[in-house]
GROMACS .gro file of C-alpha atoms in nm:
model
  448
    1MET     CA    1   0.000   0.000   0.000
    2SER     CA    2   0.151   0.331  -0.107
    3LYS     CA    3   0.214   0.597   0.151
    4LEU     CA    4   0.001   0.912   0.125
    5PRO     CA    5   0.182   1.236   0.043
    6THR     CA    6   0.237   1.453   0.350
    7LEU     CA    7   0.188   1.831   0.369
    8ASP     CA    8   0.234   2.084   0.646
    9LEU     CA    9  -0.116   2.213   0.722
   10VAL     CA   10  -0.012   2.557   0.846
   11GLU     CA   11   0.225   2.606   0.554
   12VAL     CA   12  -0.055   2.537   0.302
   13ILE     CA   13  -0.294   2.781   0.473
   14GLU     CA   14  -0.025   3.047   0.513
   15GLN     CA   15   0.126   3.033   0.165
   16SER     CA   16  -0.182   2.975  -0.052
   17PRO     CA   17  -0.357   3.275  -0.211
   18LEU     CA   18  -0.675   3.376  -0.028
   19GLY     CA   19  -0.887   3.253  -0.319
   20PHE     CA   20  -1.258   3.292  -0.391
   21ARG     CA   21  -1.375   3.035  -0.135
   22ARG     CA   22  -1.201   3.195   0.162
   23LEU     CA   23  -1.312   3.543   0.054
   24VAL     CA   24  -1.674   3.422   0.044
   25ILE     CA   25  -1.634   3.273   0.391
   26PHE     CA   26  -1.493   3.601   0.525
   27PHE     CA   27  -1.785   3.784   0.365
   28LEU     CA   28  -2.034   3.548   0.532
   29ILE     CA   29  -1.867   3.605   0.869
   30PHE     CA   30  -1.886   3.980   0.802
   31LEU     CA   31  -2.261   3.943   0.734
   32PHE     CA   32  -2.319   3.749   1.055
   33ILE     CA   33  -2.129   4.006   1.260
   34THR     CA   34  -2.330   4.278   1.083
   35ILE     CA   35  -2.650   4.107   1.197
   36GLU     CA   36  -2.515   4.088   1.551
   37GLY     CA   37  -2.436   4.459   1.540
   38PHE     CA   38  -2.789   4.522   1.415
   39ASP     CA   39  -2.946   4.325   1.701
   40THR     CA   40  -2.721   4.486   1.963
   41ALA     CA   41  -2.791   4.842   1.849
   42ALA     CA   42  -3.159   4.804   1.756
   43ILE     CA   43  -3.274   4.798   2.117
   44GLY     CA   44  -3.145   5.152   2.172
   45PHE     CA   45  -3.339   5.283   1.872
   46LEU     CA   46  -3.655   5.097   1.976
   47VAL     CA   47  -3.656   5.191   2.344
   48PRO     CA   48  -3.875   5.505   2.304
   49SER     CA   49  -4.145   5.290   2.139
   50MET     CA   50  -4.106   5.011   2.395
   51VAL     CA   51  -4.136   5.258   2.681
   52LYS     CA   52  -4.478   5.360   2.548
   53ALA     CA   53  -4.586   5.000   2.486
   54PHE     CA   54  -4.487   4.866   2.829
   55GLN     CA   55  -4.493   5.188   3.037
   56LEU     CA   56  -4.129   5.133   3.138
   57SER     CA   57  -3.948   5.350   3.390
   58SER     CA   58  -3.593   5.469   3.330
   59THR     CA   59  -3.469   5.209   3.580
   60GLU     CA   60  -3.649   4.931   3.391
   61VAL     CA   61  -3.500   5.054   3.063
   62SER     CA   62  -3.153   5.038   3.222
   63GLY     CA   63  -3.233   4.685   3.337
   64LEU     CA   64  -3.322   4.595   2.980
   65PHE     CA   65  -2.985   4.721   2.853
   66ALA     CA   66  -2.803   4.556   3.144
   67ALA     CA   67  -2.969   4.219   3.075
   68GLY     CA   68  -2.832   4.216   2.721
   69MET     CA   69  -2.486   4.326   2.829
   70GLY     CA   70  -2.488   4.078   3.118
   71GLY     CA   71  -2.566   3.790   2.884
   72LEU     CA   72  -2.293   3.908   2.650
   73LEU     CA   73  -2.037   3.933   2.931
   74LEU     CA   74  -2.115   3.587   3.069
   75SER     CA   75  -2.117   3.410   2.733
   76SER     CA   76  -1.795   3.579   2.621
   77PHE     CA   77  -1.616   3.368   2.883
   78VAL     CA   78  -1.812   3.052   2.809
   79GLY     CA   79  -1.810   3.090   2.430
   80GLY     CA   80  -1.432   3.085   2.407
   81MET     CA   81  -1.408   2.767   2.613
   82LEU     CA   82  -1.686   2.596   2.418
   83CYS     CA   83  -1.501   2.673   2.094
   84ASP     CA   84  -1.204   2.470   2.215
   85VAL     CA   85  -1.423   2.179   2.324
   86TYR     CA   86  -1.687   2.153   2.050
   87GLY     CA   87  -1.532   2.340   1.759
   88ARG     CA   88  -1.557   2.686   1.609
   89LYS     CA   89  -1.825   2.609   1.350
   90ARG     CA   90  -2.060   2.421   1.582
   91VAL     CA   91  -2.052   2.695   1.846
   92SER     CA   92  -2.103   2.959   1.575
   93VAL     CA   93  -2.413   2.786   1.438
   94ILE     CA   94  -2.572   2.727   1.778
   95SER     CA   95  -2.492   3.080   1.901
   96VAL     CA   96  -2.639   3.243   1.590
   97LEU     CA   97  -2.952   3.029   1.634
   98ILE     CA   98  -2.982   3.136   2.000
   99PHE     CA   99  -2.966   3.508   1.935
  100GLY     CA  100  -3.200   3.479   1.635
  101VAL     CA  101  -3.463   3.295   1.840
  102ALA     CA  102  -3.410   3.536   2.130
  103CYS     CA  103  -3.477   3.839   1.906
  104ILE     CA  104  -3.805   3.681   1.799
  105GLY     CA  105  -3.878   3.618   2.167
  106VAL     CA  106  -3.826   3.989   2.242
  107ALA     CA  107  -4.072   4.079   1.964
  108LEU     CA  108  -4.337   3.842   2.103
  109SER     CA  109  -4.291   3.938   2.470
  110LYS     CA  110  -4.601   4.038   2.664
  111GLY     CA  111  -4.437   4.180   2.975
  112TYR     CA  112  -4.120   4.323   3.126
  113THR     CA  113  -3.997   3.993   3.275
  114GLU     CA  114  -4.015   3.824   2.935
  115LEU     CA  115  -3.832   4.115   2.778
  116MET     CA  116  -3.552   4.085   3.034
  117LEU     CA  117  -3.511   3.710   2.985
  118TRP     CA  118  -3.509   3.731   2.606
  119ARG     CA  119  -3.266   4.025   2.609
  120PHE     CA  120  -3.031   3.822   2.829
  121ALA     CA  121  -3.056   3.532   2.582
  122THR     CA  122  -2.988   3.770   2.291
  123GLY     CA  123  -2.673   3.897   2.461
  124ALA     CA  124  -2.569   3.540   2.542
  125GLY     CA  125  -2.601   3.434   2.179
  126ILE     CA  126  -2.404   3.734   2.053
  127GLY     CA  127  -2.138   3.698   2.322
  128ALA     CA  128  -2.074   3.334   2.230
  129ALA     CA  129  -2.092   3.387   1.854
  130LEU     CA  130  -1.835   3.667   1.835
  131PRO     CA  131  -1.535   3.472   1.973
  132ALA     CA  132  -1.635   3.163   1.772
  133LEU     CA  133  -1.660   3.353   1.444
  134SER     CA  134  -1.347   3.562   1.508
  135THR     CA  135  -1.144   3.252   1.597
  136LEU     CA  136  -1.264   3.069   1.287
  137CYS     CA  137  -1.181   3.371   1.072
  138ALA     CA  138  -0.833   3.407   1.225
  139GLU     CA  139  -0.750   3.038   1.176
  140LEU     CA  140  -0.851   3.044   0.809
  141THR     CA  141  -0.645   3.357   0.738
  142PRO     CA  142  -0.271   3.378   0.656
  143ALA     CA  143  -0.073   3.567   0.918
  144ARG     CA  144   0.034   3.824   0.658
  145SER     CA  145  -0.321   3.956   0.628
  146ARG     CA  146  -0.486   3.839   0.951
  147SER     CA  147  -0.512   4.173   1.129
  148THR     CA  148  -0.642   4.347   0.817
  149ILE     CA  149  -0.905   4.079   0.749
  150LEU     CA  150  -1.017   4.077   1.113
  151ALA     CA  151  -1.045   4.457   1.117
  152ILE     CA  152  -1.259   4.452   0.802
  153VAL     CA  153  -1.475   4.165   0.925
  154PHE     CA  154  -1.536   4.327   1.263
  155SER     CA  155  -1.633   4.655   1.102
  156GLY     CA  156  -1.950   4.460   1.030
  157PHE     CA  157  -2.057   4.519   1.390
  158LEU     CA  158  -2.061   4.895   1.334
  159THR     CA  159  -2.216   4.847   0.990
  160GLY     CA  160  -2.501   4.658   1.156
  161SER     CA  161  -2.539   4.936   1.412
  162VAL     CA  162  -2.577   5.188   1.129
  163LEU     CA  163  -2.834   4.968   0.955
  164ALA     CA  164  -3.031   4.935   1.280
  165GLY     CA  165  -3.080   5.311   1.289
  166LEU     CA  166  -3.162   5.343   0.922
  167VAL     CA  167  -3.403   5.049   0.915
  168THR     CA  168  -3.577   5.167   1.230
  169GLY     CA  169  -3.611   5.519   1.091
  170ALA     CA  170  -3.751   5.390   0.762
  171TYR     CA  171  -3.987   5.114   0.878
  172LEU     CA  172  -4.081   5.178   1.242
  173HIS     CA  173  -4.414   5.336   1.145
  174GLN     CA  174  -4.503   5.046   0.913
  175VAL     CA  175  -4.402   4.743   1.123
  176GLY     CA  176  -4.362   4.876   1.478
  177TRP     CA  177  -4.082   4.792   1.717
  178GLU     CA  178  -4.192   4.427   1.712
  179GLY     CA  179  -4.139   4.408   1.335
  180ILE     CA  180  -3.785   4.546   1.363
  181MET     CA  181  -3.695   4.283   1.623
  182LEU     CA  182  -3.850   4.011   1.407
  183ILE     CA  183  -3.624   4.119   1.120
  184GLY     CA  184  -3.325   4.091   1.354
  185GLY     CA  185  -3.431   3.738   1.446
  186VAL     CA  186  -3.554   3.585   1.121
  187VAL     CA  187  -3.257   3.694   0.906
  188PRO     CA  188  -2.982   3.518   1.109
  189ILE     CA  189  -3.191   3.202   1.142
  190ALA     CA  190  -3.238   3.194   0.765
  191MET     CA  191  -2.865   3.250   0.711
  192ILE     CA  192  -2.768   2.955   0.927
  193VAL     CA  193  -2.815   2.740   0.616
  194LEU     CA  194  -2.535   2.935   0.446
  195LEU     CA  195  -2.315   2.905   0.753
  196ALA     CA  196  -2.360   2.528   0.764
  197ALA     CA  197  -2.317   2.480   0.390
  198TRP     CA  198  -2.022   2.708   0.312
  199MET     CA  199  -1.808   2.720   0.624
  200PRO     CA  200  -1.586   2.425   0.707
  201GLU     CA  201  -1.462   2.362   1.056
  202SER     CA  202  -1.119   2.510   1.119
  203PRO     CA  203  -0.860   2.260   0.988
  204ARG     CA  204  -0.610   2.392   1.245
  205TYR     CA  205  -0.855   2.313   1.524
  206MET     CA  206  -0.926   1.962   1.392
  207ALA     CA  207  -0.558   1.882   1.334
  208LEU     CA  208  -0.484   1.932   1.705
  209ARG     CA  209  -0.760   1.692   1.815
  210PRO     CA  210  -0.692   1.325   1.730
  211GLN     CA  211  -1.062   1.234   1.725
  212ARG     CA  212  -1.127   1.493   1.451
  213ALA     CA  213  -0.801   1.490   1.256
  214ALA     CA  214  -0.945   1.257   0.991
  215GLY     CA  215  -1.172   1.540   0.877
  216VAL     CA  216  -0.884   1.775   0.789
  217PRO     CA  217  -0.844   1.672   0.419
  218ALA     CA  218  -1.215   1.719   0.350
  219ALA     CA  219  -1.210   2.062   0.518
  220MET     CA  220  -0.906   2.162   0.312
  221ASP     CA  221  -1.083   2.046  -0.005
  222ARG     CA  222  -1.368   2.283   0.078
  223LEU     CA  223  -1.127   2.569   0.146
  224PHE     CA  224  -0.922   2.512  -0.168
  225PRO     CA  225  -1.146   2.358  -0.437
  226GLY     CA  226  -0.950   2.197  -0.717
  227ARG     CA  227  -0.646   2.111  -0.503
  228GLU     CA  228  -0.761   1.750  -0.429
  229PHE     CA  229  -0.643   1.708  -0.069
  230THR     CA  230  -0.863   1.405   0.001
  231ARG     CA  231  -0.573   1.159  -0.036
  232THR     CA  232  -0.324   1.372   0.157
  233ALA     CA  233  -0.184   1.326   0.507
  234PHE     CA  234  -0.156   1.657   0.689
  235VAL     CA  235   0.078   1.727   0.976
  236SER     CA  236   0.062   2.026   1.209
  237HIS     CA  237   0.350   2.149   1.421
  238GLU     CA  238   0.123   2.376   1.621
  239ASN     CA  239   0.079   2.280   1.983
  240PRO     CA  240  -0.197   2.438   2.188
  241GLN     CA  241   0.004   2.372   2.505
  242ALA     CA  242   0.331   2.519   2.376
  243GLY     CA  243   0.496   2.779   2.593
  244PRO     CA  244   0.398   2.887   2.942
  245LYS     CA  245   0.038   2.978   3.005
  246ALA     CA  246   0.020   3.344   3.095
  247ARG     CA  247  -0.143   3.424   3.426
  248VAL     CA  248  -0.298   3.757   3.508
  249THR     CA  249   0.001   3.846   3.726
  250GLU     CA  250   0.233   3.820   3.424
  251LEU     CA  251   0.041   4.103   3.257
  252PHE     CA  252   0.179   4.330   3.529
  253ARG     CA  253   0.547   4.234   3.506
  254GLY     CA  254   0.795   4.503   3.405
  255ARG     CA  255   0.688   4.736   3.125
  256PHE     CA  256   0.367   4.536   3.072
  257ALA     CA  257   0.220   4.681   3.391
  258ALA     CA  258   0.179   5.021   3.225
  259VAL     CA  259   0.048   4.863   2.903
  260THR     CA  260  -0.206   4.647   3.086
  261LEU     CA  261  -0.337   4.924   3.311
  262ALA     CA  262  -0.366   5.159   3.015
  263LEU     CA  263  -0.549   4.906   2.797
  264TRP     CA  264  -0.785   4.807   3.077
  265GLY     CA  265  -0.856   5.172   3.151
  266MET     CA  266  -0.923   5.259   2.786
  267ASN     CA  267  -1.142   4.957   2.723
  268PHE     CA  268  -1.352   5.024   3.032
  269THR     CA  269  -1.397   5.400   2.990
  270VAL     CA  270  -1.443   5.408   2.612
  271LEU     CA  271  -1.696   5.123   2.605
  272LEU     CA  272  -1.880   5.278   2.900
  273SER     CA  273  -1.914   5.601   2.703
  274PHE     CA  274  -1.995   5.425   2.376
  275TYR     CA  275  -2.282   5.217   2.511
  276THR     CA  276  -2.422   5.503   2.717
  277ILE     CA  277  -2.440   5.725   2.410
  278ALA     CA  278  -2.546   5.458   2.160
  279SER     CA  279  -2.816   5.317   2.390
  280TRP     CA  280  -2.966   5.643   2.514
  281LEU     CA  281  -2.918   5.890   2.226
  282PRO     CA  282  -3.259   5.810   2.068
  283SER     CA  283  -3.421   5.863   2.409
  284LEU     CA  284  -3.241   6.196   2.447
  285LEU     CA  285  -3.383   6.307   2.112
  286ASN     CA  286  -3.726   6.178   2.207
  287LEU     CA  287  -3.717   6.389   2.522
  288GLY     CA  288  -3.636   6.685   2.297
  289GLY     CA  289  -3.968   6.637   2.118
  290ILE     CA  290  -3.845   6.434   1.820
  291GLU     CA  291  -4.066   6.134   1.736
  292PRO     CA  292  -3.905   5.785   1.751
  293ALA     CA  293  -3.863   5.716   1.377
  294GLN     CA  294  -3.696   6.052   1.313
  295ALA     CA  295  -3.489   6.011   1.630
  296SER     CA  296  -3.357   5.678   1.496
  297LYS     CA  297  -3.251   5.838   1.168
  298LEU     CA  298  -3.071   6.121   1.346
  299ALA     CA  299  -2.911   5.894   1.608
  300SER     CA  300  -2.772   5.664   1.337
  301SER     CA  301  -2.524   5.945   1.260
  302PHE     CA  302  -2.334   5.831   1.569
  303GLN     CA  303  -2.295   5.478   1.426
  304ILE     CA  304  -2.197   5.614   1.082
  305GLY     CA  305  -1.927   5.826   1.245
  306ALA     CA  306  -1.810   5.518   1.434
  307LEU     CA  307  -1.776   5.318   1.113
  308ILE     CA  308  -1.571   5.594   0.948
  309GLY     CA  309  -1.364   5.627   1.264
  310SER     CA  310  -1.284   5.256   1.277
  311VAL     CA  311  -1.134   5.265   0.926
  312SER     CA  312  -0.943   5.585   1.005
  313THR     CA  313  -0.807   5.439   1.329
  314ALA     CA  314  -0.687   5.124   1.152
  315LEU     CA  315  -0.496   5.339   0.902
  316ALA     CA  316  -0.368   5.586   1.160
  317LEU     CA  317  -0.230   5.321   1.397
  318ARG     CA  318  -0.009   5.188   1.118
  319ARG     CA  319   0.168   5.525   1.096
  320LEU     CA  320   0.127   5.705   1.429
  321ARG     CA  321   0.205   5.630   1.791
  322PRO     CA  322  -0.116   5.513   1.968
  323ALA     CA  323  -0.080   5.789   2.228
  324VAL     CA  324  -0.091   6.056   1.958
  325TRP     CA  325  -0.396   5.929   1.772
  326LEU     CA  326  -0.599   5.777   2.055
  327GLY     CA  327  -0.524   6.056   2.301
  328THR     CA  328  -0.634   6.320   2.051
  329VAL     CA  329  -0.956   6.153   1.939
  330PHE     CA  330  -1.059   6.068   2.295
  331VAL     CA  331  -1.028   6.433   2.402
  332LEU     CA  332  -1.229   6.539   2.098
  333GLY     CA  333  -1.480   6.263   2.174
  334GLY     CA  334  -1.536   6.398   2.524
  335LEU     CA  335  -1.585   6.752   2.394
  336THR     CA  336  -1.828   6.649   2.120
  337THR     CA  337  -2.026   6.439   2.367
  338TRP     CA  338  -2.059   6.748   2.583
  339GLY     CA  339  -2.183   6.936   2.278
  340LEU     CA  340  -2.443   6.676   2.177
  341THR     CA  341  -2.703   6.803   2.423
  342ALA     CA  342  -2.665   7.164   2.306
  343ALA     CA  343  -2.698   7.055   1.940
  344VAL     CA  344  -3.031   6.871   1.978
  345GLY     CA  345  -3.289   7.036   1.754
  346THR     CA  346  -3.031   7.244   1.564
  347PRO     CA  347  -2.872   7.199   1.218
  348TRP     CA  348  -2.547   7.119   1.400
  349PHE     CA  349  -2.675   6.796   1.554
  350VAL     CA  350  -2.582   6.556   1.271
  351PRO     CA  351  -2.225   6.693   1.221
  352VAL     CA  352  -2.160   6.692   1.598
  353THR     CA  353  -2.301   6.338   1.630
  354LEU     CA  354  -2.091   6.213   1.337
  355LEU     CA  355  -1.779   6.355   1.500
  356SER     CA  356  -1.876   6.209   1.838
  357GLY     CA  357  -1.918   5.862   1.685
  358PHE     CA  358  -1.587   5.900   1.500
  359CYS     CA  359  -1.398   5.990   1.818
  360VAL     CA  360  -1.578   5.781   2.082
  361ALA     CA  361  -1.667   5.458   1.902
  362GLY     CA  362  -1.431   5.463   1.603
  363PRO     CA  363  -1.121   5.358   1.802
  364VAL     CA  364  -1.292   5.055   1.964
  365VAL     CA  365  -1.172   4.811   1.696
  366GLY     CA  366  -0.826   4.973   1.710
  367LEU     CA  367  -0.800   4.899   2.081
  368GLN     CA  368  -0.819   4.528   2.004
  369ALA     CA  369  -0.541   4.565   1.746
  370VAL     CA  370  -0.323   4.744   2.000
  371ALA     CA  371  -0.381   4.469   2.257
  372ALA     CA  372  -0.294   4.201   2.002
  373SER     CA  373   0.026   4.383   1.906
  374VAL     CA  374   0.188   4.488   2.233
  375TYR     CA  375   0.198   4.149   2.408
  376PRO     CA  376   0.436   3.864   2.310
  377THR     CA  377   0.287   3.543   2.170
  378TYR     CA  378   0.285   3.339   2.492
  379MET     CA  379   0.077   3.600   2.679
  380ARG     CA  380  -0.118   3.752   2.389
  381GLY     CA  381  -0.430   3.547   2.453
  382ALA     CA  382  -0.441   3.650   2.818
  383GLY     CA  383  -0.369   4.014   2.734
  384VAL     CA  384  -0.634   4.041   2.463
  385GLY     CA  385  -0.886   3.839   2.664
  386TRP     CA  386  -0.861   4.051   2.977
  387ALA     CA  387  -0.874   4.375   2.779
  388ALA     CA  388  -1.193   4.250   2.612
  389THR     CA  389  -1.334   4.157   2.952
  390LEU     CA  390  -1.285   4.510   3.078
  391SER     CA  391  -1.464   4.640   2.768
  392ARG     CA  392  -1.761   4.414   2.850
  393VAL     CA  393  -1.765   4.541   3.208
  394GLY     CA  394  -1.757   4.898   3.079
  395SER     CA  395  -2.043   4.820   2.840
  396LEU     CA  396  -2.250   4.671   3.120
  397THR     CA  397  -2.179   4.968   3.344
  398GLY     CA  398  -2.270   5.219   3.074
  399ALA     CA  399  -2.586   5.032   2.978
  400SER     CA  400  -2.719   5.011   3.333
  401MET     CA  401  -2.611   5.326   3.518
  402VAL     CA  402  -2.822   5.583   3.331
  403GLY     CA  403  -3.152   5.469   3.479
  404ILE     CA  404  -3.001   5.473   3.826
  405MET     CA  405  -2.874   5.828   3.774
  406ILE     CA  406  -3.212   5.944   3.643
  407SER     CA  407  -3.384   5.787   3.944
  408GLY     CA  408  -3.139   5.981   4.159
  409GLY     CA  409  -3.259   6.308   4.004
  410LEU     CA  410  -2.997   6.365   3.735
  411ALA     CA  411  -3.131   6.486   3.399
  412MET     CA  412  -3.033   6.293   3.085
  413PRO     CA  413  -2.856   6.592   2.922
  414ASP     CA  414  -2.637   6.616   3.233
  415ILE     CA  415  -2.555   6.245   3.208
  416PHE     CA  416  -2.441   6.291   2.848
  417ARG     CA  417  -2.222   6.583   2.952
  418LEU     CA  418  -2.070   6.365   3.224
  419MET     CA  419  -1.929   6.138   2.952
  420LEU     CA  420  -1.655   6.398   2.915
  421VAL     CA  421  -1.496   6.252   3.230
  422PRO     CA  422  -1.443   5.889   3.113
  423MET     CA  423  -1.326   6.012   2.771
  424LEU     CA  424  -1.061   6.236   2.932
  425LEU     CA  425  -0.956   5.940   3.149
  426ALA     CA  426  -0.927   5.730   2.831
  427ALA     CA  427  -0.704   6.001   2.679
  428ALA     CA  428  -0.483   5.991   2.989
  429CYS     CA  429  -0.461   5.612   2.957
  430ALA     CA  430  -0.355   5.649   2.593
  431TRP     CA  431  -0.060   5.864   2.693
  432PHE     CA  432   0.021   5.625   2.979
  433LEU     CA  433   0.027   5.339   2.725
  434GLN     CA  434   0.328   5.496   2.555
  435ARG     CA  435   0.544   5.414   2.858
  436GLY     CA  436   0.519   5.046   2.769
  437MET     CA  437   0.553   5.056   2.392
  438SER     CA  438   0.705   5.257   2.111
  439GLY     CA  439   0.627   5.320   1.745
  440PRO     CA  440   0.313   5.258   1.539
  441VAL     CA  441   0.106   4.942   1.580
  442ASN     CA  442   0.172   4.661   1.332
  443MET     CA  443  -0.179   4.617   1.193
  444GLY     CA  444  -0.082   4.422   0.887
  445SER     CA  445   0.057   4.097   1.005
  446GLY     CA  446  -0.108   3.950   1.306
  447GLY     CA  447   0.082   3.691   1.499
  448HIS     CA  448   0.072   3.317   1.458
   0.00000   0.00000   0.00000
């Protein structure tokens, strides 16, 4: 019996052209992340209508936001672990199904308790799907273009946020808030067929698990049609246990202490500000006498500015020191957030909101690139993971604290003006970051 030809799995993935099949897969992942961005942002645009339908207090609205963020925070931990146990594709499919069903559940809810439970399930589905999809995307991408592909793919989240505002503004009168949520649920469920049919499991994942290694040639055939890998033996020199496992304490050794504190500070404060503004901006406009559909259209300017800012940040961090770019935009973000309340009802509102989204939300994707670039390989996972955790905590804090402040007697315009404080703290963290690193961020070559 002749011996099968042997190929290095990583070498084939790294050295082969991206090709049509992989580009289609990346596009599908982009679409799924776009849908997740839509579902995450839609609740903020729909809140004014839901308040009228359910007679919700500001505290109950905060609870609604917090339920979604809480589910997202919890499942972000669990989703990553499940990916390593059950596979990237399987977790992606199940997670997308969960948040699709949960969105439909929100639309069909008859009371506040149901809304809370379904919002938690929506956040849980999104929180588990994001690490599964991002890991699958990273493992199918050559290192030379990994950071660029991931940045493009994750811009889908902001694209979905923009679409949530535009769709709500255009169709809220026709279909109601329930119809918008049904759209956010039915579309991902329908697209699961594409996910199952087009996306293979990660060959790198399967190669490191003896019970699944036999499926590697078939997965490679799907990735590279026409190459005929079915009668090929693949070997992988990757070892998931290679190198020491970084503990949290190692993130605070030497120069990494400044880097870690700065990244944690920026992720917490920026995401706190982002979710406060994105979640409550339609309500601020509604309080100013603007009806919900028009408020959604105007508020979507924040998401559009964020999308433009994410692209600009990715380009800027290749050429500038992070302290220069991030510090500057965070200061501007705080000032524009202060100016949002004064601009309501004036021709200046859309330009100010665009600039606020550019400066507050635009750098969010860039923060992940910085985290992935400043830590060495053996501690990169821990560094990026903990930075992301702080962003989730910031999101949860921002989503839930507004109702508490309003109940304490603080007016919503004052709360928006208070966002100047976390943005200035984020700017200070950006300058502090420079103590632990030097030069622009390498956005073009992600690590192995």
